[in-house]
Coordinates of C-alpha atoms in Angstrom, one line a residue:
Chain A
X1 CA 6.5 -10.3 -20.7
X2 CA 9.4 -9.1 -18.1
X3 CA 8.3 -9.3 -14.6
X4 CA 5.0 -11.1 -15.0
X5 CA 6.0 -14.8 -15.1
X6 CA 8.2 -14.1 -11.9
X7 CA 5.2 -12.8 -10.2
X8 CA 3.3 -15.9 -11.3
X9 CA 5.9 -18.0 -10.0
X10 CA 6.5 -16.0 -6.5
X11 CA 2.4 -16.3 -6.1
X12 CA 2.5 -20.1 -6.7
X13 CA 5.2 -20.3 -4.2
X14 CA 3.3 -17.8 -1.9
X15 CA 0.0 -19.7 -2.1
X16 CA 1.7 -23.3 -1.6
X17 CA 3.7 -21.9 1.4
X18 CA 0.8 -23.3 3.8
X19 CA 0.5 -27.1 2.7
X20 CA -1.5 -27.9 5.9
X21 CA -4.0 -25.0 5.5
X22 CA -4.4 -26.2 1.7
X23 CA -4.7 -29.7 2.6
X24 CA -7.6 -28.8 5.4
X25 CA -9.6 -27.0 2.6
X26 CA -9.0 -29.8 0.1
X27 CA -10.4 -32.2 2.9
X28 CA -13.4 -29.8 3.4
X29 CA -14.2 -29.7 -0.3
X30 CA -13.8 -33.4 -0.5
X31 CA -16.5 -34.1 2.4
X32 CA -18.8 -31.7 0.6
X33 CA -18.3 -33.5 -2.6
X34 CA -19.7 -36.6 -0.9
X35 CA -22.6 -34.9 0.3
X36 CA -23.5 -33.1 -3.1
X37 CA -22.6 -36.4 -4.9
X38 CA -25.5 -38.3 -2.8
X39 CA -27.9 -35.4 -3.6
X40 CA -27.0 -35.6 -7.4
X41 CA -27.1 -39.5 -7.6
X42 CA -30.7 -39.4 -6.0
X43 CA -31.8 -36.7 -8.6
X44 CA -30.5 -38.7 -11.4
X45 CA -32.1 -41.9 -10.1
X46 CA -35.2 -39.8 -10.2
X47 CA -34.7 -38.5 -13.5
X48 CA -32.5 -40.6 -15.6
X49 CA -30.6 -38.7 -18.3
X50 CA -31.6 -35.5 -17.1
X51 CA -29.7 -32.6 -19.2
X52 CA -28.0 -35.3 -21.1
X53 CA -25.9 -36.4 -18.3
X54 CA -26.0 -40.1 -16.9
X55 CA -25.3 -40.7 -13.3
X56 CA -21.6 -41.1 -13.5
X57 CA -21.4 -37.8 -15.4
X58 CA -23.3 -36.1 -12.6
X59 CA -20.9 -37.6 -10.0
X60 CA -17.9 -36.7 -12.1
X61 CA -19.3 -33.2 -12.4
X62 CA -19.8 -32.7 -8.8
X63 CA -16.3 -33.9 -7.8
X64 CA -14.7 -31.6 -10.8
X65 CA -16.7 -28.4 -9.5
X66 CA -15.4 -29.3 -6.0
X67 CA -11.8 -29.4 -7.4
X68 CA -12.2 -26.2 -9.2
X69 CA -13.7 -24.4 -6.2
X70 CA -9.9 -23.1 -5.3
X71 CA -8.4 -22.4 -8.9
X72 CA -11.3 -20.3 -10.2
X73 CA -12.1 -19.2 -6.7
X74 CA -15.8 -19.6 -6.8
X75 CA -16.6 -18.3 -3.8
X76 CA -15.3 -14.7 -5.2
X77 CA -12.6 -12.5 -3.3
X78 CA -9.1 -11.1 -4.1
X79 CA -6.4 -9.8 -1.8
X80 CA -6.4 -6.6 -3.9
X81 CA -9.7 -5.8 -2.4
X82 CA -8.4 -5.6 1.2
X83 CA -5.3 -3.6 -0.1
X84 CA -7.6 -0.9 -1.7
X85 CA -9.5 -0.8 1.4
X86 CA -6.6 -0.2 3.7
X87 CA -4.4 2.0 1.3
X88 CA -1.8 -0.6 0.4
X89 CA -2.9 -0.2 -3.1
X90 CA -0.5 2.6 -3.2
X91 CA 2.3 0.3 -3.4
X92 CA 0.6 -1.5 -6.1
X93 CA 0.0 1.9 -8.2
X94 CA 3.5 3.1 -7.6
X95 CA 5.2 -0.1 -9.0
X96 CA 6.4 0.3 -13.0
X97 CA 3.7 -2.4 -13.9
X98 CA 0.1 -2.4 -15.1
X99 CA -1.9 -3.0 -12.1
X100 CA -4.2 -5.6 -13.8
X101 CA -1.2 -7.3 -15.3
X102 CA 0.4 -7.7 -12.0
X103 CA -2.8 -9.0 -10.3
X104 CA -3.7 -11.3 -13.2
X105 CA 0.0 -13.1 -13.0
X106 CA -0.4 -13.3 -9.4
X107 CA -3.8 -15.0 -9.8
X108 CA -2.6 -17.6 -12.4
X109 CA 0.2 -18.5 -9.8
X110 CA -2.3 -18.7 -7.1
X111 CA -4.8 -21.0 -9.2
X112 CA -1.9 -23.3 -10.3
X113 CA -0.9 -23.7 -6.5
X114 CA -4.5 -24.1 -5.8
X115 CA -5.1 -26.9 -8.4
X116 CA -2.1 -28.8 -7.4
X117 CA -3.0 -28.6 -3.5
X118 CA -6.7 -28.4 -3.4
X119 CA -7.8 -30.2 -6.4
X120 CA -6.2 -33.3 -6.7
X121 CA -7.7 -34.8 -3.5
X122 CA -11.3 -34.3 -4.3
X123 CA -11.0 -35.9 -7.9
X124 CA -9.1 -38.9 -6.4
X125 CA -11.6 -39.4 -3.7
X126 CA -14.6 -39.0 -5.8
X127 CA -13.0 -41.4 -8.4
X128 CA -12.3 -44.1 -5.9
X129 CA -15.8 -44.2 -4.4
X130 CA -18.1 -43.5 -7.1
X131 CA -18.8 -44.3 -10.8
X132 CA -16.3 -41.9 -12.3
X133 CA -15.2 -40.8 -16.0
X134 CA -11.4 -40.1 -16.8
X135 CA -10.7 -38.0 -20.1
X136 CA -8.1 -39.5 -22.7
X137 CA -5.0 -37.4 -23.4
X138 CA -6.8 -35.2 -25.9
X139 CA -9.7 -34.5 -23.4
X140 CA -7.1 -33.8 -20.6
X141 CA -5.5 -31.3 -22.9
X142 CA -8.8 -29.6 -23.7
X143 CA -9.5 -29.5 -20.2
X144 CA -6.4 -27.7 -19.4
X145 CA -6.9 -25.1 -21.9
X146 CA -10.8 -24.8 -20.5
X147 CA -9.4 -24.7 -16.9
X148 CA -6.9 -22.0 -17.8
X149 CA -9.7 -20.0 -19.9
X150 CA -12.0 -20.4 -16.7
X151 CA -9.4 -18.9 -14.5
X152 CA -9.0 -15.9 -16.9
X153 CA -12.5 -15.3 -16.8
X154 CA -12.7 -15.5 -12.9
X155 CA -10.1 -13.4 -12.6
X156 CA -11.8 -10.8 -14.9
X157 CA -15.0 -11.1 -13.0
X158 CA -13.3 -10.7 -9.4
X159 CA -11.0 -8.0 -10.7
X160 CA -14.1 -5.9 -11.8
X161 CA -15.9 -6.4 -8.6
X162 CA -12.6 -5.5 -6.4
X163 CA -12.1 -2.3 -8.6
X164 CA -15.6 -1.0 -7.2
X165 CA -14.3 -0.9 -3.9
X166 CA -12.3 2.3 -5.3
X167 CA -15.6 3.9 -5.5
X168 CA -17.5 2.3 -2.8
X169 CA -15.4 2.4 0.1
X170 CA -16.7 -0.7 1.4
X171 CA -17.0 -3.7 -1.2
X172 CA -19.1 -6.1 1.1
X173 CA -22.3 -5.6 -0.7
X174 CA -20.6 -6.2 -4.1
X175 CA -18.8 -9.3 -2.7
X176 CA -22.3 -10.7 -1.9
X177 CA -24.0 -10.2 -5.1
X178 CA -21.0 -11.3 -6.8
X179 CA -21.0 -14.6 -4.7
X180 CA -24.5 -15.4 -5.1
X181 CA -24.2 -14.7 -9.1
X182 CA -21.1 -17.0 -9.2
X183 CA -22.5 -19.8 -7.2
X184 CA -25.7 -19.9 -9.2
X185 CA -25.0 -19.1 -12.7
X186 CA -21.2 -21.0 -12.8
X187 CA -22.8 -24.5 -12.3
X188 CA -21.7 -24.6 -8.8
X189 CA -25.1 -25.3 -7.1
X190 CA -26.8 -27.7 -9.9
X191 CA -25.1 -28.1 -13.5
X192 CA -26.4 -25.7 -15.9
X193 CA -27.5 -28.2 -18.2
X194 CA -30.8 -29.0 -15.7
X195 CA -32.0 -25.1 -16.1
X196 CA -35.1 -25.3 -17.9
X197 CA -35.6 -23.3 -21.5
X198 CA -34.6 -19.6 -21.5
X199 CA -33.1 -19.5 -18.1
X200 CA -30.8 -22.4 -19.1
X201 CA -30.0 -20.7 -22.4
X202 CA -29.4 -17.3 -20.6
X203 CA -27.4 -19.0 -17.8
X204 CA -25.4 -21.1 -20.3
X205 CA -24.3 -17.7 -22.1
X206 CA -23.1 -15.9 -19.2
X207 CA -19.5 -15.4 -18.1
X208 CA -19.9 -17.6 -15.0
X209 CA -20.4 -20.6 -17.1
X210 CA -17.1 -20.2 -18.6
X211 CA -15.9 -20.6 -15.0
X212 CA -17.1 -24.2 -14.1
X213 CA -19.7 -25.5 -16.3
X214 CA -17.8 -25.3 -19.6
X215 CA -14.4 -27.0 -18.2
X216 CA -16.6 -29.6 -16.8
X217 CA -18.5 -30.3 -20.1
X218 CA -14.9 -30.4 -21.7
X219 CA -13.9 -32.8 -19.4
X220 CA -16.7 -35.1 -19.7
X221 CA -16.2 -35.2 -23.6
X222 CA -19.8 -33.2 -23.9
X223 CA -18.2 -31.0 -26.8
X224 CA -16.2 -32.3 -29.6
X225 CA -15.0 -31.2 -32.9
X226 CA -16.2 -27.6 -33.8
X227 CA -18.3 -28.0 -30.8
X228 CA -15.3 -28.0 -28.4
X229 CA -13.5 -25.0 -30.2
X230 CA -16.7 -23.2 -30.0
X231 CA -16.9 -23.8 -26.2
X232 CA -13.2 -22.6 -25.9
X233 CA -14.0 -19.3 -28.0
X234 CA -17.1 -18.7 -25.8
X235 CA -14.5 -18.7 -22.7
X236 CA -12.0 -16.9 -24.6
X237 CA -14.2 -14.1 -25.8
X238 CA -15.4 -13.5 -22.2
X239 CA -12.4 -13.4 -20.8
X240 CA -11.1 -10.9 -23.5
X241 CA -14.0 -8.9 -22.9
X242 CA -13.6 -8.8 -19.0
X243 CA -10.1 -8.2 -19.3
X244 CA -10.8 -5.2 -21.6
X245 CA -13.2 -4.0 -19.3
X246 CA -10.9 -4.2 -16.3
X247 CA -8.3 -2.4 -18.3
X248 CA -10.8 0.8 -18.9
X249 CA -11.9 0.8 -15.2
X250 CA -8.3 0.5 -14.0
X251 CA -7.6 3.9 -15.9
X252 CA -10.7 5.3 -14.5
X253 CA -9.8 4.3 -10.9
X254 CA -6.5 5.9 -11.4
X255 CA -8.0 9.1 -12.3
X256 CA -10.7 9.1 -9.7
X257 CA -8.2 7.7 -6.9
X258 CA -8.8 8.1 -3.1
X259 CA -6.2 6.2 -1.2
X260 CA -7.8 5.5 1.9
X261 CA -5.8 6.1 5.2
X262 CA -3.3 8.4 3.9
Chain B
X1 CA 17.3 23.9 -20.5
X2 CA 19.0 25.2 -17.2
X3 CA 22.2 24.1 -16.1
X4 CA 21.3 22.5 -13.1
X5 CA 17.5 21.4 -13.0
X6 CA 15.9 20.6 -9.6
X7 CA 15.3 17.0 -8.7
X8 CA 11.8 18.0 -7.6
X9 CA 10.3 21.0 -8.9
X10 CA 6.8 22.1 -7.8
X11 CA 4.9 24.9 -8.9
X12 CA 1.7 26.0 -7.1
X13 CA 0.7 22.5 -6.7
X14 CA -2.8 21.5 -5.6
X15 CA -4.7 18.6 -5.1
X16 CA -8.3 18.5 -3.9
X17 CA -10.9 15.9 -3.3
X18 CA -14.6 15.5 -3.7
X19 CA -16.3 14.3 -0.3
X20 CA -19.7 13.6 0.0
X21 CA -21.1 14.0 3.3
X22 CA -24.5 12.7 4.5
X23 CA -26.7 15.7 5.4
X24 CA -30.2 14.0 5.4
X25 CA -31.9 10.9 5.1
X26 CA -31.1 10.7 1.5
X27 CA -29.2 13.8 0.7
X28 CA -25.6 14.1 0.3
X29 CA -23.6 17.5 -0.2
X30 CA -20.6 17.6 -1.8
X31 CA -17.7 19.6 -0.5
X32 CA -14.5 19.8 -1.6
X33 CA -11.5 19.2 0.4
X34 CA -8.2 21.2 -0.4
X35 CA -5.6 18.5 0.7
X36 CA -2.7 20.3 -0.8
X37 CA -3.3 23.9 -1.5
X38 CA -0.9 25.5 -4.0
X39 CA 2.5 24.6 -2.9
X40 CA 5.8 25.6 -4.5
X41 CA 9.3 24.5 -3.8
X42 CA 12.5 23.1 -5.6
X43 CA 14.7 20.4 -4.1
X44 CA 18.2 20.4 -5.8
X45 CA 20.3 17.3 -6.3
X46 CA 22.1 15.9 -3.2
X47 CA 19.9 17.6 -0.9
X48 CA 18.3 15.9 2.2
X49 CA 15.1 17.7 3.0
X50 CA 12.6 16.9 5.7
X51 CA 9.0 17.4 4.9
X52 CA 7.0 18.1 8.3
X53 CA 3.6 18.9 9.3
X54 CA 0.8 17.7 11.4
X55 CA -1.5 14.5 10.5
X56 CA -3.7 15.6 7.7
X57 CA -1.7 18.5 6.6
X58 CA -1.0 17.2 3.1
X59 CA 2.4 15.4 3.4
X60 CA 1.2 12.1 1.9
X61 CA -0.6 13.6 -0.7
X62 CA 2.3 15.4 -1.8
X63 CA 4.2 12.2 -1.9
X64 CA 1.7 10.7 -3.7
X65 CA 1.5 13.3 -6.4
X66 CA 5.5 13.2 -6.5
X67 CA 5.6 9.4 -7.2
X68 CA 2.8 9.8 -9.9
X69 CA 0.0 7.8 -8.1
X70 CA -2.1 11.0 -7.8
X71 CA -2.5 13.6 -10.4
X72 CA -2.4 17.0 -9.2
X73 CA -5.6 19.1 -9.7
X74 CA -3.7 22.1 -10.8
X75 CA 0.1 23.5 -10.8
X76 CA 3.2 22.1 -12.4
X77 CA 5.2 19.1 -10.9
X78 CA 8.5 17.8 -12.4
X79 CA 10.5 14.9 -10.6
X80 CA 13.6 14.0 -12.2
X81 CA 12.7 16.2 -15.1
X82 CA 9.6 14.1 -15.7
X83 CA 5.9 14.9 -15.4
X84 CA 4.9 12.2 -12.3
X85 CA 1.5 11.3 -13.3
X86 CA 2.2 11.0 -17.0
X87 CA 5.5 9.1 -17.1
X88 CA 5.0 7.1 -13.9
X89 CA 6.6 4.0 -15.2
X90 CA 9.5 5.8 -16.3
X91 CA 9.8 7.7 -12.9
X92 CA 9.6 4.6 -11.0
X93 CA 12.8 3.3 -12.4
X94 CA 14.6 6.7 -11.2
X95 CA 13.2 7.0 -7.6
X96 CA 12.9 4.9 -4.8
X97 CA 10.0 4.9 -2.4
X98 CA 9.4 3.7 1.3
X99 CA 6.0 4.0 2.7
X100 CA 6.9 3.2 6.4
X101 CA 3.4 2.0 7.4
X102 CA 3.1 -0.4 4.4
X103 CA 5.6 -2.9 2.9
X104 CA 6.6 -3.9 -0.7
X105 CA 7.8 -7.2 0.5
X106 CA 5.8 -10.4 0.4
X107 CA 4.8 -11.6 3.8
X108 CA 4.9 -15.2 3.0
X109 CA 8.3 -15.5 1.4
X110 CA 11.8 -14.7 2.5
X111 CA 13.3 -11.5 2.5
X112 CA 15.6 -12.7 -0.3
X113 CA 12.9 -13.7 -2.7
X114 CA 11.3 -10.2 -2.5
X115 CA 14.7 -8.7 -3.5
X116 CA 14.7 -11.3 -6.5
X117 CA 11.5 -10.2 -7.8
X118 CA 12.2 -6.6 -7.4
X119 CA 15.5 -7.1 -9.6
X120 CA 13.0 -8.4 -12.3
X121 CA 10.6 -5.7 -11.7
X122 CA 13.3 -3.0 -12.1
X123 CA 15.1 -5.3 -14.8
X124 CA 18.6 -4.7 -12.9
X125 CA 21.2 -7.0 -14.6
X126 CA 22.7 -9.8 -12.5
X127 CA 26.2 -8.3 -11.9
X128 CA 24.8 -5.0 -10.8
X129 CA 22.4 -6.7 -8.4
X130 CA 24.8 -8.8 -6.8
X131 CA 26.9 -5.8 -6.0
X132 CA 24.1 -3.6 -4.9
X133 CA 22.8 -6.5 -2.7
X134 CA 26.1 -7.1 -1.1
X135 CA 26.5 -3.7 -0.3
X136 CA 23.0 -3.2 1.1
X137 CA 23.2 -6.4 2.8
X138 CA 26.1 -5.1 4.8
X139 CA 25.1 -1.5 5.5
X140 CA 21.8 -2.5 6.7
X141 CA 23.0 -5.8 8.2
X142 CA 20.5 -7.9 6.7
X143 CA 22.3 -11.0 6.4
X144 CA 21.0 -12.7 9.5
X145 CA 17.3 -12.7 8.3
X146 CA 17.9 -12.7 4.4
X147 CA 16.3 -16.0 4.4
X148 CA 13.7 -15.5 7.0
X149 CA 9.9 -15.2 5.8
X150 CA 9.0 -11.3 6.1
X151 CA 6.1 -12.3 8.2
X152 CA 8.6 -13.2 10.9
X153 CA 10.6 -10.2 10.5
X154 CA 10.8 -7.5 13.5
X155 CA 9.5 -4.2 12.4
X156 CA 13.0 -2.8 12.3
X157 CA 14.3 -5.8 10.2
X158 CA 11.3 -5.4 7.8
X159 CA 12.2 -1.5 7.8
X160 CA 15.6 -2.3 6.5
X161 CA 14.6 -4.8 4.1
X162 CA 12.0 -2.2 2.6
X163 CA 14.9 0.3 2.5
X164 CA 16.9 -2.3 0.6
X165 CA 14.0 -2.9 -1.9
X166 CA 13.7 0.7 -2.6
X167 CA 17.4 1.0 -3.5
X168 CA 18.1 -2.0 -5.4
X169 CA 17.8 -0.4 -8.7
X170 CA 20.0 2.5 -7.8
X171 CA 17.5 5.5 -7.7
X172 CA 18.5 9.2 -7.8
X173 CA 16.0 10.1 -5.4
X174 CA 14.4 8.5 -2.4
X175 CA 11.4 9.6 -0.9
X176 CA 10.6 8.2 2.5
X177 CA 7.1 8.5 4.3
X178 CA 7.8 8.1 8.0
X179 CA 10.5 5.4 7.9
X180 CA 11.3 5.3 11.5
X181 CA 7.7 5.1 12.8
X182 CA 7.3 2.4 15.6
X183 CA 11.2 1.9 15.4
X184 CA 13.1 1.3 18.6
X185 CA 16.0 3.5 19.4
X186 CA 18.7 1.0 18.2
X187 CA 16.6 0.3 14.8
X188 CA 16.3 4.2 14.5
X189 CA 20.0 4.8 14.8
X190 CA 20.8 2.1 12.3
X191 CA 18.2 3.8 9.7
X192 CA 19.5 7.0 10.4
X193 CA 23.2 6.3 10.2
X194 CA 22.5 4.5 7.0
X195 CA 20.4 7.4 5.4
X196 CA 23.2 9.8 6.1
X197 CA 25.6 7.9 4.3
X198 CA 23.4 7.4 1.5
X199 CA 23.0 11.0 1.2
X200 CA 26.7 12.1 1.8
X201 CA 28.6 9.2 0.1
X202 CA 26.3 8.6 -2.7
X203 CA 24.9 11.9 -3.1
X204 CA 21.4 10.4 -3.2
X205 CA 18.6 12.9 -3.0
X206 CA 16.4 12.3 0.0
X207 CA 12.8 13.6 0.9
X208 CA 11.9 12.7 4.2
X209 CA 8.5 12.8 5.9
X210 CA 8.4 12.2 9.6
X211 CA 6.9 13.0 13.1
X212 CA 10.3 12.0 14.7
X213 CA 12.2 15.1 15.8
X214 CA 15.4 13.2 16.1
X215 CA 15.2 12.3 12.4
X216 CA 15.1 15.7 11.5
X217 CA 17.7 17.1 14.1
X218 CA 20.1 14.3 12.7
X219 CA 19.6 14.5 9.2
X220 CA 18.1 17.5 7.7
X221 CA 19.8 20.4 6.7
X222 CA 16.5 21.8 5.4
X223 CA 13.0 21.4 6.4
X224 CA 9.7 22.3 4.7
X225 CA 6.8 22.7 6.8
X226 CA 3.1 22.0 5.4
X227 CA 0.0 23.1 7.3
X228 CA -3.6 23.1 6.0
X229 CA -2.3 22.3 2.6
X230 CA 0.2 25.0 2.5
X231 CA 3.7 25.5 2.8
X232 CA 4.3 27.4 5.9
X233 CA 8.1 27.2 6.3
X234 CA 11.1 26.5 3.7
X235 CA 14.6 26.9 5.2
X236 CA 17.2 25.6 7.4
X237 CA 17.0 24.2 10.7
X238 CA 18.6 27.3 12.3
X239 CA 16.3 29.6 10.5
X240 CA 13.2 27.9 11.7
X241 CA 14.4 28.5 15.2
X242 CA 15.2 31.8 14.5
X243 CA 11.7 32.5 12.4
X244 CA 9.4 31.1 15.1
X245 CA 11.5 30.3 18.0
X246 CA 14.2 32.9 18.5
X247 CA 13.2 34.0 21.9
X248 CA 14.8 32.2 24.8
X249 CA 12.9 31.7 27.9
X250 CA 14.7 32.7 31.5
X251 CA 13.3 30.7 34.3
X252 CA 13.9 32.6 37.6
X253 CA 13.4 31.5 41.1
X254 CA 13.2 34.4 43.7
X255 CA 13.7 34.2 47.2
X256 CA 10.1 34.8 47.9
X257 CA 6.9 35.1 46.0
X258 CA 6.1 38.6 44.6
X259 CA 4.7 40.8 41.7
X260 CA 6.4 40.3 38.3
X261 CA 9.4 41.7 37.8
X262 CA 9.7 44.7 35.9
X263 CA 13.1 45.2 33.3
X264 CA 13.2 46.9 30.1
X265 CA 12.1 45.0 27.2
X266 CA 11.2 41.8 28.8
X267 CA 7.8 40.3 29.3
X268 CA 6.8 38.1 32.3
X269 CA 4.9 35.3 30.8
X270 CA 4.2 33.5 34.0
X271 CA 4.5 33.6 37.8
X272 CA 3.9 30.6 40.1
X273 CA 4.9 31.2 43.5
X274 CA 8.5 32.5 43.5
X275 CA 9.2 31.5 39.9
X276 CA 8.6 33.5 37.2
X277 CA 8.9 32.8 33.4
X278 CA 10.5 35.8 31.3
X279 CA 10.6 35.8 27.3
X280 CA 14.0 37.0 26.3
X281 CA 14.1 38.2 22.8
X282 CA 17.1 37.4 20.7
X283 CA 18.3 41.0 20.6
X284 CA 18.5 41.4 24.5
X285 CA 21.7 40.2 26.2
X286 CA 20.9 37.4 28.7
X287 CA 24.1 38.4 31.0
X288 CA 22.6 41.9 31.2
X289 CA 19.3 40.8 32.3
X290 CA 20.6 38.4 34.7
X291 CA 22.7 40.7 36.5
X292 CA 19.9 43.6 36.5
X293 CA 17.9 40.9 38.0
X294 CA 20.5 39.9 40.8
X295 CA 20.9 43.8 41.7
X296 CA 17.4 44.3 42.2
X297 CA 16.0 40.9 43.6
X298 CA 17.1 38.1 45.7
X299 CA 17.7 35.5 43.2
X300 CA 18.0 31.6 44.1
X301 CA 18.1 30.1 41.0
X302 CA 18.2 30.8 37.3
X303 CA 18.0 28.8 34.1
X304 CA 17.9 29.7 30.4
X305 CA 16.2 27.6 27.9
X306 CA 16.5 27.6 24.0
X307 CA 13.4 26.4 22.3
X308 CA 13.9 23.0 21.2
X309 CA 12.6 21.9 17.7
X310 CA 9.8 19.9 19.1
X311 CA 8.4 23.1 20.8
X312 CA 9.0 25.2 17.6
X313 CA 7.1 22.9 15.7
X314 CA 4.2 22.4 18.2
X315 CA 4.0 26.1 18.4
X316 CA 3.9 26.4 14.6
X317 CA 1.3 23.7 14.1
X318 CA -1.1 25.2 16.7
X319 CA -0.5 28.7 15.2
X320 CA 0.8 30.4 18.2
X321 CA 4.1 31.6 19.5
X322 CA 3.6 30.8 23.4
X323 CA 5.2 27.2 22.6
X324 CA 8.0 27.5 25.0
X325 CA 5.5 27.9 28.0
X326 CA 4.8 24.1 28.1
X327 CA 1.7 24.7 26.0
X328 CA 0.2 26.9 28.8
X329 CA 0.3 30.5 27.5
X330 CA 0.0 33.0 30.1
X331 CA -3.6 34.6 30.6
X332 CA -3.7 38.3 29.5

């Protein structure tokens, strides 16, 4: 392990260094939570029991996703992208550590800081105003594991997108595609349980589902027993596959490397 | 094995990049850019070497190969006896690198925290870390801003912080890529004084790239000049002056304007009213030329200029030797 826990710890401190900024983001996410909740309530009034959710499930889902925006960075992006663009990545590549390991540790620290500063407010505000579900101790533990795996999947996806900057010189196009996929297939726009037929089946099998939909379902107690293990395994398999792909792509990037800006 | 292997041994090292250029609506042509084109040199333990060259000459590419970030396209490279690209991690623990325009420090955290993380990164034990940190703090005068977030440091303070970060693990070789860029006179002096002590007292081998000629004159006993990816010069500062800039220049102001003076072995480079610029080869005795001039002409004023290192380099980069005429060679 060595240096990685320290990288995570310093990243946590780095991302919690500006509490006012984080507070503003938490407030924004909360306000949007209220707007989305109102839309979802109207939808579930018109179609009670849609996708197996009741109204309280839908509202809880909404505020959970608002709370997870920061930790799983659903809008995409990584600091590393800018570092590849401006050449600072030379410093990262020179360090006696693995590039992916370093940034994964950094991202875990970031996610923890984000959950603390940006996740709590939307959940509490939502719970105070709307009908809301709270999980029991076992549910909370399972949710913690699911969020951690969700962050790993999110990192895996974003790291792959970021590495494309080594080849593309400008990653904005990739970022835009990644953003649309992430918003649509993670359950951020509407819960994936309402996607009909084949689209729903496919959407629930893609890695983006592991970022938001699966942790939210775990929180809501939609998975129990072997179903719960299956849901966590689904996340874990995607996390491992993405990190393995990241490892291979890092090797290719190192070999092909052009460092921008001398 | 040889008794004293070099700290850096480069033999015919080259690095080329493939660049795609748009040559039509859809068509792209591939061209190969030779950033470094067959460079050979050895840096021995304890040397302080300046690595110079104009922008885009291949300096940074060389440094990236030395540190294992880039793999040479051909040739053989050994740093501390290791192949940098293959044993990058092992090598990183034995060398220190400062990229002057980039930082290894964390913007949002106090300098002290960055240095703590670097201790973890290089697995330096606590006692050794304490000793080195105390030493570097004293030498680089870090104390006043150790607890300041890096974001708030001045460029000079940040650079001293970066130097400390590069040296905390006690490297044998320090590679510096433009460490004094953008620094004010006082900060430059601090950094130079520190590097000089590091080299003479500690015996740390230093390879320095810079555009700052003060750095070179003050610090480097040996300079290597790379241009268009090839090593154009490798030797002492004196020899550099002798090779490209042995000729001095005599500026004579006569009483009145006239035709160029005629003296054996002396070429008049330029005339401007009563003033004339004479090229004085090293073999010619300046005193004899001055007295010969005084005998034949009415001389108002006379001055003798040694080529300074800046002009020597400017001339070398341009590929001509008329550098001492303020960049304005005489028309034939």
